[in-house]
């Protein structure tokens, strides 16, 4: 099956693992019983970026939420996640990650955990 940018999230677990993120990683959501530290990721949006005479790369925004019970450790986890994804390239048999850039971030407190939120724009084709 030919993969499209809808499959962009498939790159995230391996990028995080190779980047040294040892915390649990969940696509889309974690259960209410999940205890920090952990990371959740999901695709937020996709835009087609055609190029005349060639296959264009789609722009895909992937959101990541990093949860930790300690504020400083939540920042360290976010830094590790960022360095695992930003500027990286990867490929599978049918899909290429051309680039990844962080485009937004924020922080907060949710369910007894500090939250570090990041958005990355991935170029996929």
mmCIF file of C-alpha atoms in Angstrom:
data_model
loop_
_atom_site.group_PDB
_atom_site.id
_atom_site.type_symbol
_atom_site.label_atom_id
_atom_site.label_comp_id
_atom_site.label_asym_id
_atom_site.label_seq_id
_atom_site.Cartn_x
_atom_site.Cartn_y
_atom_site.Cartn_z
ATOM 1 C CA UNK A 1 0.000 0.000 0.000
ATOM 2 C CA UNK A 2 1.292 3.445 -0.915
ATOM 3 C CA UNK A 3 1.629 5.625 2.169
ATOM 4 C CA UNK A 4 0.712 9.321 2.217
ATOM 5 C CA UNK A 5 1.189 12.135 4.701
ATOM 6 C CA UNK A 6 -1.666 10.617 6.722
ATOM 7 C CA UNK A 7 0.989 8.131 7.879
ATOM 8 C CA UNK A 8 3.382 10.834 9.148
ATOM 9 C CA UNK A 9 2.861 9.828 12.778
ATOM 10 C CA UNK A 10 4.469 6.472 12.080
ATOM 11 C CA UNK A 11 7.871 8.204 12.116
ATOM 12 C CA UNK A 12 7.488 9.587 15.657
ATOM 13 C CA UNK A 13 8.027 6.487 17.862
ATOM 14 C CA UNK A 14 11.238 5.472 16.073
ATOM 15 C CA UNK A 15 12.598 9.037 16.049
ATOM 16 C CA UNK A 16 11.977 9.311 19.793
ATOM 17 C CA UNK A 17 13.505 5.903 20.503
ATOM 18 C CA UNK A 18 16.629 6.683 18.450
ATOM 19 C CA UNK A 19 16.831 10.068 20.176
ATOM 20 C CA UNK A 20 17.032 8.442 23.605
ATOM 21 C CA UNK A 21 13.476 9.061 24.799
ATOM 22 C CA UNK A 22 12.841 6.088 27.087
ATOM 23 C CA UNK A 23 9.468 7.213 28.433
ATOM 24 C CA UNK A 24 6.295 5.535 27.193
ATOM 25 C CA UNK A 25 4.974 6.957 23.902
ATOM 26 C CA UNK A 26 1.293 6.820 22.910
ATOM 27 C CA UNK A 27 -0.423 7.771 19.641
ATOM 28 C CA UNK A 28 -3.451 10.068 20.077
ATOM 29 C CA UNK A 29 -4.148 9.495 23.790
ATOM 30 C CA UNK A 30 -3.146 7.757 26.989
ATOM 31 C CA UNK A 31 -5.597 6.174 29.400
ATOM 32 C CA UNK A 32 -6.703 8.080 32.499
ATOM 33 C CA UNK A 33 -4.744 5.599 34.622
ATOM 34 C CA UNK A 34 -1.440 6.372 32.879
ATOM 35 C CA UNK A 35 1.096 7.863 35.266
ATOM 36 C CA UNK A 36 3.729 10.382 34.216
ATOM 37 C CA UNK A 37 6.262 10.465 32.661
ATOM 38 C CA UNK A 38 4.984 9.775 29.163
ATOM 39 C CA UNK A 39 4.582 11.343 25.703
ATOM 40 C CA UNK A 40 1.484 11.528 23.495
ATOM 41 C CA UNK A 41 1.547 12.513 19.824
ATOM 42 C CA UNK A 42 -1.127 13.165 17.196
ATOM 43 C CA UNK A 43 -1.479 14.620 13.712
ATOM 44 C CA UNK A 44 -3.125 18.065 13.851
ATOM 45 C CA UNK A 45 -3.275 19.193 10.240
ATOM 46 C CA UNK A 46 -2.046 18.565 6.725
ATOM 47 C CA UNK A 47 -1.540 20.867 3.750
ATOM 48 C CA UNK A 48 -0.671 19.867 0.212
ATOM 49 C CA UNK A 49 2.273 21.749 -1.238
ATOM 50 C CA UNK A 50 2.391 20.939 -4.961
ATOM 51 C CA UNK A 51 5.453 21.645 -7.075
ATOM 52 C CA UNK A 52 5.121 22.120 -10.829
ATOM 53 C CA UNK A 53 6.518 19.120 -12.657
ATOM 54 C CA UNK A 54 7.381 17.136 -9.518
ATOM 55 C CA UNK A 55 5.894 15.478 -6.475
ATOM 56 C CA UNK A 56 5.475 18.112 -3.806
ATOM 57 C CA UNK A 57 5.948 17.454 -0.118
ATOM 58 C CA UNK A 58 2.905 17.725 2.129
ATOM 59 C CA UNK A 59 3.205 19.822 5.256
ATOM 60 C CA UNK A 60 1.985 17.925 8.323
ATOM 61 C CA UNK A 61 1.715 19.374 11.829
ATOM 62 C CA UNK A 62 2.331 16.804 14.559
ATOM 63 C CA UNK A 63 1.541 17.723 18.177
ATOM 64 C CA UNK A 64 3.405 16.228 21.117
ATOM 65 C CA UNK A 65 2.452 16.417 24.780
ATOM 66 C CA UNK A 66 5.163 15.591 27.337
ATOM 67 C CA UNK A 67 3.925 14.803 30.855
ATOM 68 C CA UNK A 68 6.044 14.621 33.996
ATOM 69 C CA UNK A 69 5.346 15.027 37.722
ATOM 70 C CA UNK A 70 8.413 17.298 38.132
ATOM 71 C CA UNK A 71 8.550 20.665 36.338
ATOM 72 C CA UNK A 72 12.281 20.628 35.554
ATOM 73 C CA UNK A 73 12.100 17.014 34.385
ATOM 74 C CA UNK A 74 9.152 17.913 32.110
ATOM 75 C CA UNK A 75 11.378 20.495 30.431
ATOM 76 C CA UNK A 76 14.226 17.989 30.117
ATOM 77 C CA UNK A 77 11.841 15.486 28.534
ATOM 78 C CA UNK A 78 10.606 18.146 26.097
ATOM 79 C CA UNK A 79 14.181 19.073 25.178
ATOM 80 C CA UNK A 80 14.967 15.410 24.520
ATOM 81 C CA UNK A 81 11.825 15.053 22.380
ATOM 82 C CA UNK A 82 12.673 18.192 20.429
ATOM 83 C CA UNK A 83 16.228 17.094 19.696
ATOM 84 C CA UNK A 84 14.908 13.675 18.623
ATOM 85 C CA UNK A 85 12.624 15.170 15.974
ATOM 86 C CA UNK A 86 13.801 18.617 14.866
ATOM 87 C CA UNK A 87 16.053 18.612 11.822
ATOM 88 C CA UNK A 88 15.749 14.870 11.321
ATOM 89 C CA UNK A 89 15.049 12.969 8.129
ATOM 90 C CA UNK A 90 13.790 9.415 7.813
ATOM 91 C CA UNK A 91 12.244 7.086 5.292
ATOM 92 C CA UNK A 92 10.279 3.902 4.968
ATOM 93 C CA UNK A 93 9.658 1.837 1.871
ATOM 94 C CA UNK A 94 6.897 4.201 0.673
ATOM 95 C CA UNK A 95 7.277 7.450 2.604
ATOM 96 C CA UNK A 96 9.947 10.084 3.234
ATOM 97 C CA UNK A 97 10.291 12.576 6.072
ATOM 98 C CA UNK A 98 12.166 15.455 4.425
ATOM 99 C CA UNK A 99 12.369 17.870 7.347
ATOM 100 C CA UNK A 100 10.979 18.618 10.803
ATOM 101 C CA UNK A 101 10.850 22.035 12.491
ATOM 102 C CA UNK A 102 9.250 23.035 15.794
ATOM 103 C CA UNK A 103 6.672 25.765 15.087
ATOM 104 C CA UNK A 104 4.905 26.208 18.438
ATOM 105 C CA UNK A 105 5.161 25.323 22.115
ATOM 106 C CA UNK A 106 3.505 25.992 25.458
ATOM 107 C CA UNK A 107 3.313 24.523 28.936
ATOM 108 C CA UNK A 108 0.737 23.860 31.603
ATOM 109 C CA UNK A 109 -0.552 21.635 34.380
ATOM 110 C CA UNK A 110 -2.919 18.734 33.663
ATOM 111 C CA UNK A 111 -4.020 15.790 35.827
ATOM 112 C CA UNK A 112 -1.294 16.194 38.476
ATOM 113 C CA UNK A 113 1.445 16.532 35.855
ATOM 114 C CA UNK A 114 3.406 19.321 34.249
ATOM 115 C CA UNK A 115 2.762 19.465 30.538
ATOM 116 C CA UNK A 116 5.138 20.597 27.816
ATOM 117 C CA UNK A 117 3.343 20.957 24.479
ATOM 118 C CA UNK A 118 5.082 21.211 21.097
ATOM 119 C CA UNK A 119 4.043 21.349 17.452
ATOM 120 C CA UNK A 120 6.344 20.271 14.642
ATOM 121 C CA UNK A 121 5.828 20.883 10.943
ATOM 122 C CA UNK A 122 6.991 17.866 8.964
ATOM 123 C CA UNK A 123 7.588 17.817 5.209
ATOM 124 C CA UNK A 124 6.429 14.421 3.929
ATOM 125 C CA UNK A 125 6.325 12.754 0.511
#
